Amino acid sequence: APTAVARAAAQADPSVTVERDYTRRTRKVLGLALDEMQRRGDGLVRTEHLLLAIIREGGGIGAEILDNAGILGKVRGQLLAA
Protein backbone atom coordinates (compact mmCIF):
# COMPACT_ATOMS: atom_id res chain seq x y z
CA ALA A 1 0.00 0.00 0.00
CA PRO A 2 1.32 3.48 -0.80
CA THR A 3 2.54 5.52 2.14
CA ALA A 4 1.17 8.95 3.03
CA VAL A 5 4.26 10.47 1.43
CA ALA A 6 3.67 8.54 -1.80
CA ARG A 7 0.01 9.57 -1.90
CA ALA A 8 0.90 13.23 -1.25
CA ALA A 9 3.57 13.19 -3.95
CA ALA A 10 1.18 11.66 -6.47
CA GLN A 11 -1.52 14.21 -5.62
CA ALA A 12 0.90 17.11 -5.96
CA ASP A 13 2.29 15.95 -9.28
CA PRO A 14 0.75 12.95 -11.09
CA SER A 15 3.96 12.49 -13.10
CA VAL A 16 5.87 11.62 -9.92
CA THR A 17 6.78 7.98 -9.60
CA VAL A 18 7.42 6.68 -6.12
CA GLU A 19 9.91 3.99 -5.18
CA ARG A 20 8.64 1.82 -2.38
CA ASP A 21 11.92 0.13 -1.52
CA TYR A 22 13.03 2.77 0.99
CA THR A 23 14.50 1.72 4.30
CA ARG A 24 12.37 2.08 7.42
CA ARG A 25 14.45 5.08 8.55
CA THR A 26 14.16 6.76 5.14
CA ARG A 27 10.38 6.34 5.20
CA LYS A 28 10.32 7.82 8.70
CA VAL A 29 12.40 10.85 7.64
CA LEU A 30 10.21 11.42 4.57
CA GLY A 31 7.10 11.26 6.76
CA LEU A 32 8.62 13.72 9.23
CA ALA A 33 9.52 16.04 6.33
CA LEU A 34 5.91 15.91 5.16
CA ASP A 35 4.80 16.73 8.72
CA GLU A 36 7.19 19.72 8.78
CA MET A 37 5.87 20.93 5.44
CA GLN A 38 2.27 20.75 6.62
CA ARG A 39 3.07 22.28 10.03
CA ARG A 40 4.68 25.28 8.34
CA GLY A 41 1.84 25.61 5.83
CA ASP A 42 4.09 25.08 2.81
CA GLY A 43 2.96 23.45 -0.42
CA LEU A 44 6.07 21.42 -1.22
CA VAL A 45 8.63 19.45 0.76
CA ARG A 46 11.84 21.43 0.48
CA THR A 47 15.39 21.10 1.76
CA GLU A 48 14.63 22.71 5.11
CA HIS A 49 11.83 20.21 5.75
CA LEU A 50 14.19 17.33 5.02
CA LEU A 51 16.90 18.77 7.28
CA LEU A 52 14.43 19.29 10.12
CA ALA A 53 13.19 15.74 9.62
CA ILE A 54 16.74 14.34 9.75
CA ILE A 55 17.35 16.31 12.94
CA ARG A 56 14.02 15.22 14.47
CA GLU A 57 14.67 11.57 13.62
CA GLY A 58 18.06 12.00 15.25
CA GLY A 59 19.36 8.46 14.95
CA GLY A 60 20.56 8.40 11.38
CA ILE A 61 23.84 9.08 9.69
CA GLY A 62 22.65 12.52 8.53
CA ALA A 63 22.24 13.78 12.10
CA GLU A 64 25.50 12.06 13.06
CA ILE A 65 27.39 13.85 10.27
CA LEU A 66 25.98 17.22 11.33
CA ASP A 67 26.82 16.48 14.97
CA ASN A 68 30.37 15.33 14.18
CA ALA A 69 30.90 18.52 12.19
CA GLY A 70 29.78 20.45 15.27
CA ILE A 71 26.91 22.15 13.46
CA LEU A 72 23.85 20.14 14.47
CA GLY A 73 22.68 22.72 17.02
CA LYS A 74 23.41 25.64 14.72
CA VAL A 75 21.52 24.07 11.80
CA ARG A 76 18.58 23.23 14.07
CA GLY A 77 18.47 26.81 15.40
CA GLN A 78 18.66 28.41 11.97
CA LEU A 79 15.97 26.18 10.51
CA LEU A 80 13.60 26.69 13.42
CA ALA A 81 14.13 30.46 13.24
CA ALA A 82 13.30 30.55 9.52
mmCIF file of N, CA and C in Angstrom:
data_model
loop_
_atom_site.group_PDB
_atom_site.id
_atom_site.type_symbol
_atom_site.label_atom_id
_atom_site.label_comp_id
_atom_site.label_asym_id
_atom_site.label_seq_id
_atom_site.Cartn_x
_atom_site.Cartn_y
_atom_site.Cartn_z
ATOM 1 N N ALA A 1 0.843 -1.187 0.000
ATOM 2 C CA ALA A 1 0.000 0.000 0.000
ATOM 3 C C ALA A 1 0.885 1.245 0.000
ATOM 4 N N PRO A 2 0.523 2.249 -0.763
ATOM 5 C CA PRO A 2 1.319 3.480 -0.802
ATOM 6 C C PRO A 2 1.319 4.180 0.559
ATOM 7 N N THR A 3 2.428 4.781 0.891
ATOM 8 C CA THR A 3 2.538 5.522 2.139
ATOM 9 C C THR A 3 1.888 6.884 1.979
ATOM 10 N N ALA A 4 1.733 7.597 3.077
ATOM 11 C CA ALA A 4 1.172 8.946 3.027
ATOM 12 C C ALA A 4 2.032 9.852 2.168
ATOM 13 N N VAL A 5 3.352 9.667 2.244
ATOM 14 C CA VAL A 5 4.265 10.471 1.433
ATOM 15 C C VAL A 5 4.034 10.189 -0.043
ATOM 16 N N ALA A 6 3.885 8.914 -0.407
ATOM 17 C CA ALA A 6 3.665 8.544 -1.804
ATOM 18 C C ALA A 6 2.347 9.110 -2.311
ATOM 19 N N ARG A 7 1.313 9.033 -1.486
ATOM 20 C CA ARG A 7 0.012 9.573 -1.896
ATOM 21 C C ARG A 7 0.097 11.093 -2.079
ATOM 22 N N ALA A 8 0.766 11.770 -1.151
ATOM 23 C CA ALA A 8 0.897 13.229 -1.246
ATOM 24 C C ALA A 8 1.692 13.624 -2.483
ATOM 25 N N ALA A 9 2.751 12.889 -2.769
ATOM 26 C CA ALA A 9 3.569 13.189 -3.947
ATOM 27 C C ALA A 9 2.758 13.000 -5.224
ATOM 28 N N ALA A 10 1.989 11.933 -5.281
ATOM 29 C CA ALA A 10 1.185 11.661 -6.471
ATOM 30 C C ALA A 10 0.083 12.697 -6.646
ATOM 31 N N GLN A 11 -0.482 13.170 -5.525
ATOM 32 C CA GLN A 11 -1.519 14.208 -5.618
ATOM 33 C C GLN A 11 -0.925 15.525 -6.082
ATOM 34 N N ALA A 12 0.268 15.842 -5.605
ATOM 35 C CA ALA A 12 0.903 17.111 -5.961
ATOM 36 C C ALA A 12 1.327 17.133 -7.417
ATOM 37 N N ASP A 13 1.802 16.012 -7.907
ATOM 38 C CA ASP A 13 2.294 15.948 -9.283
ATOM 39 C C ASP A 13 2.089 14.531 -9.802
ATOM 40 N N PRO A 14 1.054 14.303 -10.604
ATOM 41 C CA PRO A 14 0.750 12.951 -11.088
ATOM 42 C C PRO A 14 1.884 12.290 -11.875
ATOM 43 N N SER A 15 2.854 13.081 -12.349
ATOM 44 C CA SER A 15 3.956 12.488 -13.098
ATOM 45 C C SER A 15 5.017 11.886 -12.176
ATOM 46 N N VAL A 16 4.893 12.136 -10.872
ATOM 47 C CA VAL A 16 5.872 11.623 -9.916
ATOM 48 C C VAL A 16 5.699 10.119 -9.766
ATOM 49 N N THR A 17 6.795 9.410 -9.892
ATOM 50 C CA THR A 17 6.780 7.981 -9.596
ATOM 51 C C THR A 17 7.457 7.789 -8.245
ATOM 52 N N VAL A 18 6.954 6.863 -7.488
ATOM 53 C CA VAL A 18 7.424 6.684 -6.120
ATOM 54 C C VAL A 18 8.021 5.293 -5.965
ATOM 55 N N GLU A 19 9.271 5.265 -5.524
ATOM 56 C CA GLU A 19 9.907 3.992 -5.185
ATOM 57 C C GLU A 19 9.404 3.564 -3.826
ATOM 58 N N ARG A 20 9.130 2.292 -3.670
ATOM 59 C CA ARG A 20 8.638 1.818 -2.384
ATOM 60 C C ARG A 20 9.663 0.961 -1.664
ATOM 61 N N ASP A 21 10.891 0.946 -2.124
ATOM 62 C CA ASP A 21 11.924 0.126 -1.515
ATOM 63 C C ASP A 21 12.822 0.944 -0.587
ATOM 64 N N TYR A 22 12.259 1.975 0.051
ATOM 65 C CA TYR A 22 13.028 2.773 0.988
ATOM 66 C C TYR A 22 13.226 1.996 2.288
ATOM 67 N N THR A 23 14.297 2.324 2.990
ATOM 68 C CA THR A 23 14.503 1.716 4.302
ATOM 69 C C THR A 23 13.470 2.284 5.276
ATOM 70 N N ARG A 24 13.310 1.636 6.388
ATOM 71 C CA ARG A 24 12.375 2.081 7.416
ATOM 72 C C ARG A 24 12.727 3.496 7.871
ATOM 73 N N ARG A 25 14.010 3.752 8.092
ATOM 74 C CA ARG A 25 14.449 5.077 8.551
ATOM 75 C C ARG A 25 14.190 6.139 7.482
ATOM 76 N N THR A 26 14.415 5.812 6.223
ATOM 77 C CA THR A 26 14.159 6.762 5.142
ATOM 78 C C THR A 26 12.677 7.101 5.081
ATOM 79 N N ARG A 27 11.824 6.090 5.189
ATOM 80 C CA ARG A 27 10.381 6.340 5.195
ATOM 81 C C ARG A 27 9.990 7.235 6.367
ATOM 82 N N LYS A 28 10.612 7.007 7.524
ATOM 83 C CA LYS A 28 10.315 7.822 8.698
ATOM 84 C C LYS A 28 10.721 9.275 8.456
ATOM 85 N N VAL A 29 11.920 9.486 7.916
ATOM 86 C CA VAL A 29 12.396 10.848 7.644
ATOM 87 C C VAL A 29 11.495 11.533 6.618
ATOM 88 N N LEU A 30 11.094 10.822 5.574
ATOM 89 C CA LEU A 30 10.210 11.416 4.575
ATOM 90 C C LEU A 30 8.860 11.789 5.188
ATOM 91 N N GLY A 31 8.354 10.946 6.066
ATOM 92 C CA GLY A 31 7.104 11.256 6.760
ATOM 93 C C GLY A 31 7.245 12.471 7.670
ATOM 94 N N LEU A 32 8.373 12.562 8.376
ATOM 95 C CA LEU A 32 8.624 13.722 9.228
ATOM 96 C C LEU A 32 8.766 14.993 8.393
ATOM 97 N N ALA A 33 9.391 14.883 7.224
ATOM 98 C CA ALA A 33 9.521 16.040 6.331
ATOM 99 C C ALA A 33 8.145 16.504 5.861
ATOM 100 N N LEU A 34 7.280 15.566 5.550
ATOM 101 C CA LEU A 34 5.911 15.907 5.158
ATOM 102 C C LEU A 34 5.192 16.593 6.315
ATOM 103 N N ASP A 35 5.378 16.093 7.536
ATOM 104 C CA ASP A 35 4.797 16.734 8.722
ATOM 105 C C ASP A 35 5.291 18.175 8.865
ATOM 106 N N GLU A 36 6.612 18.372 8.687
ATOM 107 C CA GLU A 36 7.188 19.717 8.783
ATOM 108 C C GLU A 36 6.596 20.644 7.732
ATOM 109 N N MET A 37 6.445 20.145 6.518
ATOM 110 C CA MET A 37 5.875 20.935 5.438
ATOM 111 C C MET A 37 4.463 21.379 5.806
ATOM 112 N N GLN A 38 3.655 20.454 6.280
ATOM 113 C CA GLN A 38 2.275 20.754 6.622
ATOM 114 C C GLN A 38 2.202 21.688 7.833
ATOM 115 N N ARG A 39 3.053 21.463 8.818
ATOM 116 C CA ARG A 39 3.066 22.276 10.030
ATOM 117 C C ARG A 39 3.394 23.729 9.705
ATOM 118 N N ARG A 40 4.282 23.930 8.732
ATOM 119 C CA ARG A 40 4.683 25.280 8.342
ATOM 120 C C ARG A 40 3.760 25.876 7.280
ATOM 121 N N GLY A 41 2.787 25.100 6.809
ATOM 122 C CA GLY A 41 1.841 25.615 5.825
ATOM 123 C C GLY A 41 2.416 25.767 4.432
ATOM 124 N N ASP A 42 3.472 25.017 4.130
ATOM 125 C CA ASP A 42 4.088 25.076 2.807
ATOM 126 C C ASP A 42 3.410 24.092 1.864
ATOM 127 N N GLY A 43 3.594 24.305 0.577
ATOM 128 C CA GLY A 43 2.956 23.452 -0.417
ATOM 129 C C GLY A 43 3.825 22.331 -0.945
ATOM 130 N N LEU A 44 5.136 22.428 -0.718
ATOM 131 C CA LEU A 44 6.069 21.421 -1.219
ATOM 132 C C LEU A 44 7.077 21.068 -0.129
ATOM 133 N N VAL A 45 7.539 19.829 -0.131
ATOM 134 C CA VAL A 45 8.625 19.448 0.764
ATOM 135 C C VAL A 45 9.915 19.990 0.160
ATOM 136 N N ARG A 46 10.601 20.824 0.946
ATOM 137 C CA ARG A 46 11.843 21.427 0.482
ATOM 138 C C ARG A 46 12.994 20.992 1.385
ATOM 139 N N THR A 47 14.175 21.484 1.056
ATOM 140 C CA THR A 47 15.394 21.102 1.760
ATOM 141 C C THR A 47 15.275 21.305 3.261
ATOM 142 N N GLU A 48 14.720 22.443 3.681
ATOM 143 C CA GLU A 48 14.635 22.708 5.108
ATOM 144 C C GLU A 48 13.733 21.706 5.830
ATOM 145 N N HIS A 49 12.705 21.220 5.144
ATOM 146 C CA HIS A 49 11.831 20.211 5.745
ATOM 147 C C HIS A 49 12.593 18.899 5.932
ATOM 148 N N LEU A 50 13.390 18.556 4.924
ATOM 149 C CA LEU A 50 14.188 17.330 5.024
ATOM 150 C C LEU A 50 15.235 17.439 6.129
ATOM 151 N N LEU A 51 15.905 18.593 6.219
ATOM 152 C CA LEU A 51 16.899 18.773 7.278
ATOM 153 C C LEU A 51 16.263 18.702 8.657
ATOM 154 N N LEU A 52 15.122 19.367 8.834
ATOM 155 C CA LEU A 52 14.429 19.291 10.117
ATOM 156 C C LEU A 52 14.006 17.859 10.433
ATOM 157 N N ALA A 53 13.579 17.133 9.416
ATOM 158 C CA ALA A 53 13.186 15.738 9.619
ATOM 159 C C ALA A 53 14.377 14.879 10.032
ATOM 160 N N ILE A 54 15.516 15.089 9.392
ATOM 161 C CA ILE A 54 16.738 14.345 9.749
ATOM 162 C C ILE A 54 17.115 14.644 11.194
ATOM 163 N N ILE A 55 17.020 15.918 11.567
ATOM 164 C CA ILE A 55 17.348 16.310 12.936
ATOM 165 C C ILE A 55 16.341 15.722 13.918
ATOM 166 N N ARG A 56 15.050 15.779 13.591
ATOM 167 C CA ARG A 56 14.016 15.217 14.473
ATOM 168 C C ARG A 56 14.186 13.717 14.642
ATOM 169 N N GLU A 57 14.495 13.026 13.549
ATOM 170 C CA GLU A 57 14.672 11.572 13.622
ATOM 171 C C GLU A 57 15.865 11.252 14.500
ATOM 172 N N GLY A 58 16.938 12.010 14.329
ATOM 173 C CA GLY A 58 18.064 12.002 15.251
ATOM 174 C C GLY A 58 18.965 10.787 15.286
ATOM 175 N N GLY A 59 18.550 9.651 14.805
ATOM 176 C CA GLY A 59 19.361 8.456 14.948
ATOM 177 C C GLY A 59 20.119 8.045 13.705
ATOM 178 N N GLY A 60 19.961 8.798 12.640
ATOM 179 C CA GLY A 60 20.563 8.398 11.379
ATOM 180 C C GLY A 60 21.917 9.017 11.138
ATOM 181 N N ILE A 61 22.503 8.605 10.035
ATOM 182 C CA ILE A 61 23.836 9.080 9.693
ATOM 183 C C ILE A 61 23.829 10.570 9.364
ATOM 184 N N GLY A 62 22.716 11.085 8.836
ATOM 185 C CA GLY A 62 22.647 12.516 8.528
ATOM 186 C C GLY A 62 22.826 13.372 9.769
ATOM 187 N N ALA A 63 22.104 13.042 10.830
ATOM 188 C CA ALA A 63 22.244 13.784 12.096
ATOM 189 C C ALA A 63 23.634 13.567 12.688
ATOM 190 N N GLU A 64 24.151 12.368 12.545
ATOM 191 C CA GLU A 64 25.498 12.065 13.061
ATOM 192 C C GLU A 64 26.566 12.910 12.354
ATOM 193 N N ILE A 65 26.435 13.045 11.039
ATOM 194 C CA ILE A 65 27.390 13.850 10.272
ATOM 195 C C ILE A 65 27.328 15.307 10.723
ATOM 196 N N LEU A 66 26.119 15.842 10.869
ATOM 197 C CA LEU A 66 25.978 17.220 11.330
ATOM 198 C C LEU A 66 26.541 17.394 12.739
ATOM 199 N N ASP A 67 26.311 16.413 13.602
ATOM 200 C CA ASP A 67 26.818 16.476 14.972
ATOM 201 C C ASP A 67 28.340 16.390 14.996
ATOM 202 N N ASN A 68 28.910 15.470 14.235
ATOM 203 C CA ASN A 68 30.369 15.328 14.185
ATOM 204 C C ASN A 68 31.048 16.575 13.628
ATOM 205 N N ALA A 69 30.363 17.283 12.746
ATOM 206 C CA ALA A 69 30.904 18.522 12.192
ATOM 207 C C ALA A 69 30.715 19.692 13.166
ATOM 208 N N GLY A 70 30.003 19.429 14.260
ATOM 209 C CA GLY A 70 29.781 20.451 15.267
ATOM 210 C C GLY A 70 28.750 21.497 14.886
ATOM 211 N N ILE A 71 27.879 21.159 13.939
ATOM 212 C CA ILE A 71 26.915 22.152 13.465
ATOM 213 C C ILE A 71 25.461 21.727 13.649
ATOM 214 N N LEU A 72 25.218 20.617 14.301
ATOM 215 C CA LEU A 72 23.849 20.135 14.468
ATOM 216 C C LEU A 72 22.985 21.181 15.165
ATOM 217 N N GLY A 73 23.443 21.716 16.287
ATOM 218 C CA GLY A 73 22.675 22.718 17.024
ATOM 219 C C GLY A 73 22.466 23.989 16.232
ATOM 220 N N LYS A 74 23.498 24.416 15.519
ATOM 221 C CA LYS A 74 23.410 25.640 14.721
ATOM 222 C C LYS A 74 22.396 25.470 13.584
ATOM 223 N N VAL A 75 22.468 24.335 12.896
ATOM 224 C CA VAL A 75 21.523 24.065 11.796
ATOM 225 C C VAL A 75 20.104 24.019 12.345
ATOM 226 N N ARG A 76 19.902 23.331 13.457
ATOM 227 C CA ARG A 76 18.582 23.226 14.073
ATOM 228 C C ARG A 76 18.049 24.634 14.404
ATOM 229 N N GLY A 77 18.879 25.457 15.027
ATOM 230 C CA GLY A 77 18.471 26.810 15.400
ATOM 231 C C GLY A 77 18.110 27.668 14.205
ATOM 232 N N GLN A 78 18.925 27.605 13.165
ATOM 233 C CA GLN A 78 18.659 28.408 11.969
ATOM 234 C C GLN A 78 17.387 27.970 11.274
ATOM 235 N N LEU A 79 17.151 26.672 11.191
ATOM 236 C CA LEU A 79 15.966 26.185 10.506
ATOM 237 C C LEU A 79 14.704 26.511 11.295
ATOM 238 N N LEU A 80 14.771 26.406 12.603
ATOM 239 C CA LEU A 80 13.597 26.690 13.416
ATOM 240 C C LEU A 80 13.293 28.185 13.453
ATOM 241 N N ALA A 81 14.321 29.016 13.261
ATOM 242 C CA ALA A 81 14.128 30.461 13.245
ATOM 243 C C ALA A 81 13.572 30.950 11.912
ATOM 244 N N ALA A 82 13.725 30.149 10.875
ATOM 245 C CA ALA A 82 13.299 30.554 9.520
ATOM 246 C C ALA A 82 11.784 30.569 9.384
#
